[in-house]
Short mmCIF file of C-alpha atoms in Angstrom, two decimals:
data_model
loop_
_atom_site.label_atom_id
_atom_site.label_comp_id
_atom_site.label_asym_id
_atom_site.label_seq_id
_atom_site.Cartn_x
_atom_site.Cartn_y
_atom_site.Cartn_z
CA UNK A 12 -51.01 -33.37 -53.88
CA UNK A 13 -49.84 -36.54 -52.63
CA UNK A 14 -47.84 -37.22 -55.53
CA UNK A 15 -46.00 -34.11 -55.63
CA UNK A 16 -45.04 -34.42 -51.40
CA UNK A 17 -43.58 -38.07 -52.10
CA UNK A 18 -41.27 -36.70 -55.20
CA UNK A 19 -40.46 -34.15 -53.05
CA UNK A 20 -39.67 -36.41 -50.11
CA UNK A 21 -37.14 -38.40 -52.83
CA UNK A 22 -35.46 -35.10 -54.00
CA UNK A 23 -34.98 -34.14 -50.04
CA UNK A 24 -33.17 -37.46 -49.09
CA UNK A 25 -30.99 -37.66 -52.11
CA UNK A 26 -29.66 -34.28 -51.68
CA UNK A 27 -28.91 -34.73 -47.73
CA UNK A 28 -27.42 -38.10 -46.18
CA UNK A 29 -30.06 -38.46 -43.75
CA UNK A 30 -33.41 -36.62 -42.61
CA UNK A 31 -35.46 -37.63 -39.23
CA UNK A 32 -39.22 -37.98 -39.09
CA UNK A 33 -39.49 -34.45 -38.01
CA UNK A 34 -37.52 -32.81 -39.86
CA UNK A 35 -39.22 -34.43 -42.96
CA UNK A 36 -42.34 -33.16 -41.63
CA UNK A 37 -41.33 -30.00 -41.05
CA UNK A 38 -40.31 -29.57 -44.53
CA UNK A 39 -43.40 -31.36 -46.21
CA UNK A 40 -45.56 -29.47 -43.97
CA UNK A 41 -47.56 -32.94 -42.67
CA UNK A 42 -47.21 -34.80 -39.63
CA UNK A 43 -44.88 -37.30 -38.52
CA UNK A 44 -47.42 -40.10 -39.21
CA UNK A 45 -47.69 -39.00 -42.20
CA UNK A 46 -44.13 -38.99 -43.13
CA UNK A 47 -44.18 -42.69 -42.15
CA UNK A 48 -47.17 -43.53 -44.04
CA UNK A 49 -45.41 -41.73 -47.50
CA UNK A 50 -42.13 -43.43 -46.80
CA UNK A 51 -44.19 -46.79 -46.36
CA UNK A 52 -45.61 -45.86 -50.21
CA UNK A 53 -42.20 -45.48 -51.81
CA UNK A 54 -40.49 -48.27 -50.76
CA UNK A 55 -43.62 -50.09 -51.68
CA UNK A 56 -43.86 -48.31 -54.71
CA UNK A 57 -39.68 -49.55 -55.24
CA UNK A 58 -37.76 -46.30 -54.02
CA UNK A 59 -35.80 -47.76 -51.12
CA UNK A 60 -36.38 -45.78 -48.64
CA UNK A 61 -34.64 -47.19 -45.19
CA UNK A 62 -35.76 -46.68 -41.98
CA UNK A 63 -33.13 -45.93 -38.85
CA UNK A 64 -34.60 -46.74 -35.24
CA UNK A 65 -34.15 -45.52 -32.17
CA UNK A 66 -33.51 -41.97 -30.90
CA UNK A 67 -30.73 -40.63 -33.60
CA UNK A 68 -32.70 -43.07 -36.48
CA UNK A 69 -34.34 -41.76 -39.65
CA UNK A 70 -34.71 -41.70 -43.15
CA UNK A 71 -32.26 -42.62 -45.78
CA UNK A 72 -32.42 -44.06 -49.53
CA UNK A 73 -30.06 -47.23 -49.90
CA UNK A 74 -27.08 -47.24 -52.30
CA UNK A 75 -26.98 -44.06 -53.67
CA UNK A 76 -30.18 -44.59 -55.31
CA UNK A 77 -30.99 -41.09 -57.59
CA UNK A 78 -34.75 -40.39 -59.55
CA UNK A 79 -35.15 -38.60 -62.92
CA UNK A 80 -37.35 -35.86 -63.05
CA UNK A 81 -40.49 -37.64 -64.05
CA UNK A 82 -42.53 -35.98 -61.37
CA UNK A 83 -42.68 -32.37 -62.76
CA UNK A 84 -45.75 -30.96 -64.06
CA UNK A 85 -45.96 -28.90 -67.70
CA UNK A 86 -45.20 -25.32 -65.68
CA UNK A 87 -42.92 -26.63 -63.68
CA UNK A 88 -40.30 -27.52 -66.05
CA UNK A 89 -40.90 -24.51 -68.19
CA UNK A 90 -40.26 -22.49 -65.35
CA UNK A 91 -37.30 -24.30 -64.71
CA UNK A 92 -35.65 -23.31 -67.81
CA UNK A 93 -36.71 -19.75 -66.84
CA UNK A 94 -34.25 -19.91 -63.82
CA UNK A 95 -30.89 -18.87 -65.50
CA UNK A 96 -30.20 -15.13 -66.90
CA UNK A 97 -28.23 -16.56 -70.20
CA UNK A 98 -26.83 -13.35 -70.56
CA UNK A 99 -25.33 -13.16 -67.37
CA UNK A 100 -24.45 -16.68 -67.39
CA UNK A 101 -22.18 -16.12 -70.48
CA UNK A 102 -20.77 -12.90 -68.80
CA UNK A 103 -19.56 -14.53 -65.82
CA UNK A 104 -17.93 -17.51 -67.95
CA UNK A 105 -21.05 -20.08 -66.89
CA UNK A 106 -22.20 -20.42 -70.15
CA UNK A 107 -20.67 -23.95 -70.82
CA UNK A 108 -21.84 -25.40 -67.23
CA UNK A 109 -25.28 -23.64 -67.56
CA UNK A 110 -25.63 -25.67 -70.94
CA UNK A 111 -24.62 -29.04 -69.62
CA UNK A 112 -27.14 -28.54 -66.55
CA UNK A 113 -29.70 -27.78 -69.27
CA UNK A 114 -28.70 -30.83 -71.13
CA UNK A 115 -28.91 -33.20 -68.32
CA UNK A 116 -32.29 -32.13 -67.27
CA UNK A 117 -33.66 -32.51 -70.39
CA UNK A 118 -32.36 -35.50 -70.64
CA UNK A 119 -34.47 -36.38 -67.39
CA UNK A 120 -37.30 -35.57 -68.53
CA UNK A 121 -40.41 -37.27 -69.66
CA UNK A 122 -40.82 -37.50 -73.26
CA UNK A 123 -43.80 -35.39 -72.81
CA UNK A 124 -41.95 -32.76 -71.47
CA UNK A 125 -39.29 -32.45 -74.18
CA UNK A 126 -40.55 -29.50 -75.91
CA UNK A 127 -40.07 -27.57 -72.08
CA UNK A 128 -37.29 -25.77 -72.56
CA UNK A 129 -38.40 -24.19 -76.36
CA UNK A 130 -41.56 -23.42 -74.85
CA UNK A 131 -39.84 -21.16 -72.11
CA UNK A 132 -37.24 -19.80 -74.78
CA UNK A 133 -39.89 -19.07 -77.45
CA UNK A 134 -41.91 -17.05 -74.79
CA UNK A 135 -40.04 -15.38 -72.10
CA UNK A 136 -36.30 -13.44 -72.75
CA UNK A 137 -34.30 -11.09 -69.83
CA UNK A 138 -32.89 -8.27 -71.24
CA UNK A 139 -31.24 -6.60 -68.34
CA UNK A 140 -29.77 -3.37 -69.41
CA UNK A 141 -31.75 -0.19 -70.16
CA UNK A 142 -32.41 1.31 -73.96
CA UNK A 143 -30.39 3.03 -75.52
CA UNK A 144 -27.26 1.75 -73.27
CA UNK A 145 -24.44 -0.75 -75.03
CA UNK A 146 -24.21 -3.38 -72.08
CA UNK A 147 -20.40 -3.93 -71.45
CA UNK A 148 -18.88 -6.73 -69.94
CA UNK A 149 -16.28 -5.78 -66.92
CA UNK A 150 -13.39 -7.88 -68.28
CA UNK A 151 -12.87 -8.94 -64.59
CA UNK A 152 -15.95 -10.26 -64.12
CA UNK A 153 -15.08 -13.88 -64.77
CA UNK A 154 -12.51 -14.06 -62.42
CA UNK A 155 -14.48 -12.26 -59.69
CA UNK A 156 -17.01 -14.75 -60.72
CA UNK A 157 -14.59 -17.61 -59.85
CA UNK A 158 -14.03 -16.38 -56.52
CA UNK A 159 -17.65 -15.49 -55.67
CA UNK A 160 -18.19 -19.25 -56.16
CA UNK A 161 -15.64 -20.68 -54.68
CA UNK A 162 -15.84 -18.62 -51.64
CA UNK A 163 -12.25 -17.27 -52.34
CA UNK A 164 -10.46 -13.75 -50.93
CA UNK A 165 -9.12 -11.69 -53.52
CA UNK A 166 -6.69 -8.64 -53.84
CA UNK A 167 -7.68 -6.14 -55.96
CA UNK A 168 -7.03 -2.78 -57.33
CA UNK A 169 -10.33 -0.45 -57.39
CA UNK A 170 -10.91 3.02 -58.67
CA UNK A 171 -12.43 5.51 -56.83
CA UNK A 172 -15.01 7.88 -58.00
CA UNK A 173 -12.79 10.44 -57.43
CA UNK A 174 -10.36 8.47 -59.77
CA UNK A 175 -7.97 7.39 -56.79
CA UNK A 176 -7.14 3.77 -56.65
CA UNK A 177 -7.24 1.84 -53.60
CA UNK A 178 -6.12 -2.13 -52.97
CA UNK A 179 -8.29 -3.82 -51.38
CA UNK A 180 -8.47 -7.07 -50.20
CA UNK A 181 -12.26 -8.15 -49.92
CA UNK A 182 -13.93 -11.31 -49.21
CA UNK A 183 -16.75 -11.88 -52.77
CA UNK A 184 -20.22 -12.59 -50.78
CA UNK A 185 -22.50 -12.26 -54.09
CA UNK A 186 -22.83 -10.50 -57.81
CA UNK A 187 -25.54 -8.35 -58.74
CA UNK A 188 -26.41 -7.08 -62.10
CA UNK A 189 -28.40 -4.00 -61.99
CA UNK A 190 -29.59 -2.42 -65.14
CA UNK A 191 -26.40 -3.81 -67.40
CA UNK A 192 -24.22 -2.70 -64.41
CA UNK A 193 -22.60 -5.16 -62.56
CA UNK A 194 -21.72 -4.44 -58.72
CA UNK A 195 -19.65 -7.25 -56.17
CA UNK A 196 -21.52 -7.03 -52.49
CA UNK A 197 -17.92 -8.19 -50.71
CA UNK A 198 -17.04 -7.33 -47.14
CA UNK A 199 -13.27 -5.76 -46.10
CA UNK A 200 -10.82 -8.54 -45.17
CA UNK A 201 -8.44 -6.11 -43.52
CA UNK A 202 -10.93 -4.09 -41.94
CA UNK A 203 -14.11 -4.87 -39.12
CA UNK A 204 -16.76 -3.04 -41.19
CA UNK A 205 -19.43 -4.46 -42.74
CA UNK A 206 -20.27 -5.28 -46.57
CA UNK A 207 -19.93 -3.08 -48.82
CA UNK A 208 -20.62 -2.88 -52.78
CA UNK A 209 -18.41 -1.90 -55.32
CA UNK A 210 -18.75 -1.41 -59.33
CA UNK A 211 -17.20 -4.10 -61.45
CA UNK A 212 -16.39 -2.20 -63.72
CA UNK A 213 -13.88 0.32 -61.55
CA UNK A 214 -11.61 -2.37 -60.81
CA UNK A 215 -8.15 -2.42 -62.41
CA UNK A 216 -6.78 -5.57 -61.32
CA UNK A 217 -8.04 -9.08 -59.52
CA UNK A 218 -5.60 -11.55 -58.21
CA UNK A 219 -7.87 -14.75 -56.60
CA UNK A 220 -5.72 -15.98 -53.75
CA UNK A 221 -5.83 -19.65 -52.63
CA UNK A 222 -7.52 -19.13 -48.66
CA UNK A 223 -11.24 -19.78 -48.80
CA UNK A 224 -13.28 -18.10 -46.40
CA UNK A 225 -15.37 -18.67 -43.84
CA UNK A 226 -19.00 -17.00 -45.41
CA UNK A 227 -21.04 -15.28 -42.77
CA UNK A 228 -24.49 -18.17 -42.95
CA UNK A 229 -26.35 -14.83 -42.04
CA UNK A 230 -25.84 -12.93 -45.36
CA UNK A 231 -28.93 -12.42 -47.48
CA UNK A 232 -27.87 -11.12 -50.61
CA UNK A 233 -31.32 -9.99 -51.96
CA UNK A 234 -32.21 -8.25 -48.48
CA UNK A 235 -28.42 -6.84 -48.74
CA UNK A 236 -28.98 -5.05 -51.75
CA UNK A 237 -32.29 -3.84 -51.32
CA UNK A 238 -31.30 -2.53 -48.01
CA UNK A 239 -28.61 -0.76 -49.51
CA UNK A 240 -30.51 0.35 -52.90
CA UNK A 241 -32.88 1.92 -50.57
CA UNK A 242 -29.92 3.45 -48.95
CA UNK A 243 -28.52 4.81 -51.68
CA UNK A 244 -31.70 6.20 -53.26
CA UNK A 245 -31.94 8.04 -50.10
CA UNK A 246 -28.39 9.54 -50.09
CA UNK A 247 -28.50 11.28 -53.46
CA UNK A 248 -32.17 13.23 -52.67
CA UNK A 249 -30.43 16.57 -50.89
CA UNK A 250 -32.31 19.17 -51.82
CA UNK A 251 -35.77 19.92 -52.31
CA UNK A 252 -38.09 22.14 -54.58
CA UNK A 253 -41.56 23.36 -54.71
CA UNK A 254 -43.25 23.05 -57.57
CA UNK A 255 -46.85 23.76 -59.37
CA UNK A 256 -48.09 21.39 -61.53
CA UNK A 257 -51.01 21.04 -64.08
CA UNK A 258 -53.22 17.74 -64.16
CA UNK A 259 -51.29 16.90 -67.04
CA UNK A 260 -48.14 17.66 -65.36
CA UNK A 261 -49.02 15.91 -62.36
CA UNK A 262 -49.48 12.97 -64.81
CA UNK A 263 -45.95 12.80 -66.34
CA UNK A 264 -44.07 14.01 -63.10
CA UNK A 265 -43.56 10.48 -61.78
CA UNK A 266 -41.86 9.69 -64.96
CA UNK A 267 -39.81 12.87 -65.49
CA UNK A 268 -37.99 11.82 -62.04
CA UNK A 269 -36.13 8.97 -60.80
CA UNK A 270 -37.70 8.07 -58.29
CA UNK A 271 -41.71 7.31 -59.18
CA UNK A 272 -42.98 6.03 -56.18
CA UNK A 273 -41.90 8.83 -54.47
CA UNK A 274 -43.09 11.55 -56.70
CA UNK A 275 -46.45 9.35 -56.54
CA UNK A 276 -46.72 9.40 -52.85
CA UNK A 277 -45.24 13.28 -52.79
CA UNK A 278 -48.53 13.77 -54.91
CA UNK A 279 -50.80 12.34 -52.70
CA UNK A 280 -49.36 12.92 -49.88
CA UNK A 281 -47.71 16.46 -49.92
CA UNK A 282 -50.09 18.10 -52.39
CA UNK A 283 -52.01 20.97 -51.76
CA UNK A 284 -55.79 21.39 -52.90
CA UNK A 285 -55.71 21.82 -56.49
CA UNK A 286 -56.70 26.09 -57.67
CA UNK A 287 -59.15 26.82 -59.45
CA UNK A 288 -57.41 25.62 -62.66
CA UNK A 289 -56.80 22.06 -61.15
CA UNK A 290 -53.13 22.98 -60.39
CA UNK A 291 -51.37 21.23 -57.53
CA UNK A 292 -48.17 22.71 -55.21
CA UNK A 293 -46.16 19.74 -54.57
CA UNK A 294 -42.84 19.50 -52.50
CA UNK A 295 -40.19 17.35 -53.77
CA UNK A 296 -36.93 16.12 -53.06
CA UNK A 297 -33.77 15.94 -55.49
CA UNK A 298 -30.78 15.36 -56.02
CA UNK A 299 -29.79 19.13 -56.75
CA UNK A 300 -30.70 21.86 -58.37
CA UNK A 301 -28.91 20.92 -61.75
CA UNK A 302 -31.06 17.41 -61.70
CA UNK A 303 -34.01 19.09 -61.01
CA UNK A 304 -33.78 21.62 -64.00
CA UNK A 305 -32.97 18.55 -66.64
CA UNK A 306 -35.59 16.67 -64.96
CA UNK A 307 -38.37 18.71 -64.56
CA UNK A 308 -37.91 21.28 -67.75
CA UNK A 309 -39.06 18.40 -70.04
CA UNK A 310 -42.57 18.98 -68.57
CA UNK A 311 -42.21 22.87 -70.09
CA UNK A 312 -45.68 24.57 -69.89
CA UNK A 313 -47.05 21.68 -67.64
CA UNK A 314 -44.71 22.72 -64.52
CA UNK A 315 -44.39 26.45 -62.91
CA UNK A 316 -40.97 26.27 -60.06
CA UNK A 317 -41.83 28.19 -57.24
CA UNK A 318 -38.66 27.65 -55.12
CA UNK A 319 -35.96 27.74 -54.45
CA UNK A 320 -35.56 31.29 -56.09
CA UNK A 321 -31.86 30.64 -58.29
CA UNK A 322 -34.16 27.26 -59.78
CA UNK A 323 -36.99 29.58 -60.54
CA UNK A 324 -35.06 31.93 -62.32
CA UNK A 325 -33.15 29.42 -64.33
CA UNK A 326 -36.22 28.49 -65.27
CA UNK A 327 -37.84 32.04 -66.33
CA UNK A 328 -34.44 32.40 -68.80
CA UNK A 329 -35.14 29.05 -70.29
CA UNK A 330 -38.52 30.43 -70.96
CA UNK A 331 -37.71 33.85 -72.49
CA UNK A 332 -34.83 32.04 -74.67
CA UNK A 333 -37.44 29.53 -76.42
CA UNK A 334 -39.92 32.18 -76.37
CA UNK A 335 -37.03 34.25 -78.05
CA UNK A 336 -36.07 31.02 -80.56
CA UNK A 337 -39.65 30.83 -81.56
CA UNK A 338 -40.19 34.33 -82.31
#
């Protein structure tokens, strides 16, 4: 344990100029005392470690002294080499920098540890899109990439679902690939909304400008988007239908839908007391009528639609046509 809080200490001060006593123990979650005992070690042990006095002192390492890596465990550099999507990487033109940050860590490493980032390779892989779906690469991406990183406004021409196109000019906050679909969570520059997200792949035109600006230290991109996911997910569910299901049915609903959880919980939740042939009336919400049919048909003799009346009948002539195919 010990070991592993005074490598940690080292990797803190080299990355920040400075760090006082509390700070330090804020971070390595041990006293004050202890922080001077552990600095104490390392400069004993040859790190130098300096110590400031008085009021605004603290802790610094001398002449831009820098450690390699020889303090991480087996798992931990495996994992490291876990950390990058290479896909993505090579999507957003980061391939090249992605491969010299491998290099140099390997390089770091103890020779016992060489055979980390194989490992990882030879037993772990991403594959981000869904089957049966050729990925494609927005050809913008790099240069939305670019700005993303560099914290860089851009003006850009975006089509609309409807097929409009807008200009917009948007300040990049963060890319997210979702399912082989990249989407840009960027905020209005002319505008006082909020952040919005839009789909890569519906822009026509990106021109990075020279202003940088000023990123909002509040933006969580991971609670963004599930926020908004959630949102979304929520949006699209307008209708609702009743439904009858079989054991089996009830067993291949979740998976007939979008939405599983929420079949799950409508199931547990929503159902009535099974008949006296185990058969379930569960409410459920959709996205319309015509989802619902393509959804829920594939369950055919498992599934009875009791409402609304126009689904129910759909449902009846899909039944006398195969019945009338069959025959």
């Amino acid at each position: 344990m010990r070991a592993a809080r005074l490598i940690k200490m080292v990797l803190l001060l080299q990355a920040r100029p400075a760090m006082t006593a509390a700070e330090l123990a804020r971070e390595l979650e041990v006293s004050e005392r202890t922080v001077t005992r552990d600095a104490q070690a390392l400069a004993e042990a040859g790190v130098p470690v300096y110590a400031d006095r008085g009021r605004a002192g603290g802790y610094r390492l001398v002449g831009g002294y820098r450690t390699r890596l020889t303090g991480l465990a087996r798992s931990e550099a495996e994992v490291l080499f876990l950390s990058g999507v290479p896909g993505a990487l090579r999507e957003m033109g980061l391939e090249d920098a992605a491969s010299a940050a491998r290099l140099k860590v390997s390089a770091a490493l103890l020779p016992s540890l060489k055979d980390a980032p194989t490992a990882a390779a030879q037993r772990f892989h991403l594959d981000a899109p869904g089957w049966w779906q050729e990925p494609e690469t927005p050809e913008l991406l790099p240069a939305v990439a670019e700005a993303v990183w560099d914290d860089r406004r851009v003006r850009a021409g975006y089509r609309r679902p409807d097929r409009s196109e807008v200009e917009r000019e948007l300040e990049p906050y963060g890319l997210v690939l979702k399912a082989g679909v990249w989407y840009l969570c960027a905020r209005p520059a002319d505008e006082d909304g909020g952040f919005r997200v839009y789909r890569l792949d519906r822009f026509t035109a990106v021109a990075v400008g020279e202003d940088r600006f000023v990123r909002d230290a509040d933006f969580d991109l991971p609670g963004f988007w599930a926020a908004r996911s959630a949102e979304f997910a929520r949006s699209v569910l307008r209708e609702t239908v009743v439904v009858r299901v079989s054991p089996a049915g009830a067993a291949r609903l979740p998976y007939a839908t979008g939405d599983r959880d929420a079949v799950r919980e409508a199931l547990a939740e929503r159902a009535g007391e099974p008949d006296e042939d185990g058969w379930v009336t569960v409410t459920l919400a959709v996205e319309s009528q015509d989802v619902a049919y393509g959804q829920l048909l594939t369950l055919g003799p498992e599934l009875e639609v009791l409402e609304p009346a126009a689904l129910r009948e759909r449902f009846a002539d899909a039944a006398r046509a195969l019945r009338q195919l069959y025959e």
